[in-house]
Amino acid sequence: GNVWEWCYDTTESIESGKSYVYKAYDHSNVYRRLKGGSWCNNTEVCAVAVRGNSQATYAYSNAGFRIVRTVL
């Protein structure tokens, strides 16, 4: 995409080879995962596997989110 993707994932580390288990919102962890790079990053950062993080209360011109809904 053209912007970093804000994700609900927290920034805790995930052990290699283990499945990630989503948890209820954790008020003690204000950081959320950013994925994928944006239009203002170099080409090495613009990849689906790239991860970053930031406080969930921050706003950036190069970060967005996806609306997801279950198909009825």
PDB file of C-alpha atoms in Angstrom:
ATOM      1  CA  GLY A   1       0.000   0.000   0.000  1.00  0.00           C
ATOM      2  CA  ASN A   2       0.972   3.621   0.141  1.00  0.00           C
ATOM      3  CA  VAL A   3       0.872   3.998   3.954  1.00  0.00           C
ATOM      4  CA  TRP A   4       2.030   2.094   7.036  1.00  0.00           C
ATOM      5  CA  GLU A   5      -0.798  -0.113   8.273  1.00  0.00           C
ATOM      6  CA  TRP A   6      -1.822   0.403  11.923  1.00  0.00           C
ATOM      7  CA  CYS A   7      -2.588  -2.985  13.474  1.00  0.00           C
ATOM      8  CA  TYR A   8      -4.271  -4.092  16.690  1.00  0.00           C
ATOM      9  CA  ASP A   9      -1.220  -6.258  17.477  1.00  0.00           C
ATOM     10  CA  THR A  10       0.818  -5.137  20.461  1.00  0.00           C
ATOM     11  CA  THR A  11       4.574  -4.836  20.245  1.00  0.00           C
ATOM     12  CA  GLU A  12       5.412  -7.789  22.467  1.00  0.00           C
ATOM     13  CA  SER A  13       7.847 -10.253  20.962  1.00  0.00           C
ATOM     14  CA  ILE A  14       6.595 -13.432  19.316  1.00  0.00           C
ATOM     15  CA  GLU A  15       8.666 -16.580  19.587  1.00  0.00           C
ATOM     16  CA  SER A  16       9.708 -17.986  16.231  1.00  0.00           C
ATOM     17  CA  GLY A  17       7.485 -20.831  15.082  1.00  0.00           C
ATOM     18  CA  LYS A  18       4.725 -20.072  17.608  1.00  0.00           C
ATOM     19  CA  SER A  19       1.201 -18.969  16.727  1.00  0.00           C
ATOM     20  CA  TYR A  20       0.203 -15.459  17.777  1.00  0.00           C
ATOM     21  CA  VAL A  21      -2.779 -15.324  20.135  1.00  0.00           C
ATOM     22  CA  TYR A  22      -4.769 -12.083  20.036  1.00  0.00           C
ATOM     23  CA  LYS A  23      -5.617 -10.766  23.470  1.00  0.00           C
ATOM     24  CA  ALA A  24      -8.247  -8.399  24.800  1.00  0.00           C
ATOM     25  CA  TYR A  25      -7.181  -4.752  24.678  1.00  0.00           C
ATOM     26  CA  ASP A  26      -4.308  -4.192  27.092  1.00  0.00           C
ATOM     27  CA  HIS A  27      -4.408  -0.651  28.531  1.00  0.00           C
ATOM     28  CA  SER A  28      -0.908  -1.057  29.973  1.00  0.00           C
ATOM     29  CA  ASN A  29       0.644  -1.413  26.482  1.00  0.00           C
ATOM     30  CA  VAL A  30       0.082   1.823  24.557  1.00  0.00           C
ATOM     31  CA  TYR A  31       2.201   0.712  21.592  1.00  0.00           C
ATOM     32  CA  ARG A  32       0.710  -0.879  18.479  1.00  0.00           C
ATOM     33  CA  ARG A  33       2.303  -2.531  15.471  1.00  0.00           C
ATOM     34  CA  LEU A  34       2.831  -0.723  12.158  1.00  0.00           C
ATOM     35  CA  LYS A  35       3.345  -2.882   9.069  1.00  0.00           C
ATOM     36  CA  GLY A  36       4.638  -2.423   5.564  1.00  0.00           C
ATOM     37  CA  GLY A  37       6.288   0.970   5.077  1.00  0.00           C
ATOM     38  CA  SER A  38       4.900   3.959   3.172  1.00  0.00           C
ATOM     39  CA  TRP A  39       5.353   6.357   0.280  1.00  0.00           C
ATOM     40  CA  CYS A  40       8.023   8.331   2.193  1.00  0.00           C
ATOM     41  CA  ASN A  41      10.267   5.347   3.047  1.00  0.00           C
ATOM     42  CA  ASN A  42      13.053   3.805   0.987  1.00  0.00           C
ATOM     43  CA  THR A  43      12.357   0.619  -0.984  1.00  0.00           C
ATOM     44  CA  GLU A  44      13.830  -1.727   1.646  1.00  0.00           C
ATOM     45  CA  VAL A  45      11.140  -0.646   4.133  1.00  0.00           C
ATOM     46  CA  CYS A  46       8.231  -0.969   1.679  1.00  0.00           C
ATOM     47  CA  ALA A  47       7.692  -4.696   2.156  1.00  0.00           C
ATOM     48  CA  VAL A  48       4.922  -6.740   3.738  1.00  0.00           C
ATOM     49  CA  ALA A  49       7.339  -8.323   6.259  1.00  0.00           C
ATOM     50  CA  VAL A  50       8.595  -4.997   7.674  1.00  0.00           C
ATOM     51  CA  ARG A  51       7.360  -4.098  11.169  1.00  0.00           C
ATOM     52  CA  GLY A  52       7.525  -0.961  13.259  1.00  0.00           C
ATOM     53  CA  ASN A  53       5.668   0.372  16.271  1.00  0.00           C
ATOM     54  CA  SER A  54       4.361   3.580  17.756  1.00  0.00           C
ATOM     55  CA  GLN A  55       2.040   4.821  20.447  1.00  0.00           C
ATOM     56  CA  ALA A  56      -1.548   4.191  19.397  1.00  0.00           C
ATOM     57  CA  THR A  57      -2.486   7.808  20.180  1.00  0.00           C
ATOM     58  CA  TYR A  58      -0.087   9.262  17.592  1.00  0.00           C
ATOM     59  CA  ALA A  59      -1.185  10.328  14.115  1.00  0.00           C
ATOM     60  CA  TYR A  60       0.911  10.303  10.937  1.00  0.00           C
ATOM     61  CA  SER A  61       0.252  11.412   7.371  1.00  0.00           C
ATOM     62  CA  ASN A  62       1.776   8.142   6.158  1.00  0.00           C
ATOM     63  CA  ALA A  63      -0.131   5.656   8.385  1.00  0.00           C
ATOM     64  CA  GLY A  64      -3.637   4.258   8.019  1.00  0.00           C
ATOM     65  CA  PHE A  65      -5.752   1.221   8.843  1.00  0.00           C
ATOM     66  CA  ARG A  66      -8.026  -1.281   7.137  1.00  0.00           C
ATOM     67  CA  ILE A  67     -11.682  -1.777   7.926  1.00  0.00           C
ATOM     68  CA  VAL A  68     -12.349  -5.505   8.255  1.00  0.00           C
ATOM     69  CA  ARG A  69     -15.734  -7.158   8.414  1.00  0.00           C
ATOM     70  CA  THR A  70     -16.976 -10.716   8.360  1.00  0.00           C
ATOM     71  CA  VAL A  71     -18.819 -11.546   5.141  1.00  0.00           C
ATOM     72  CA  LEU A  72     -22.444 -12.363   5.891  1.00  0.00           C
TER      73      LEU A  72
END
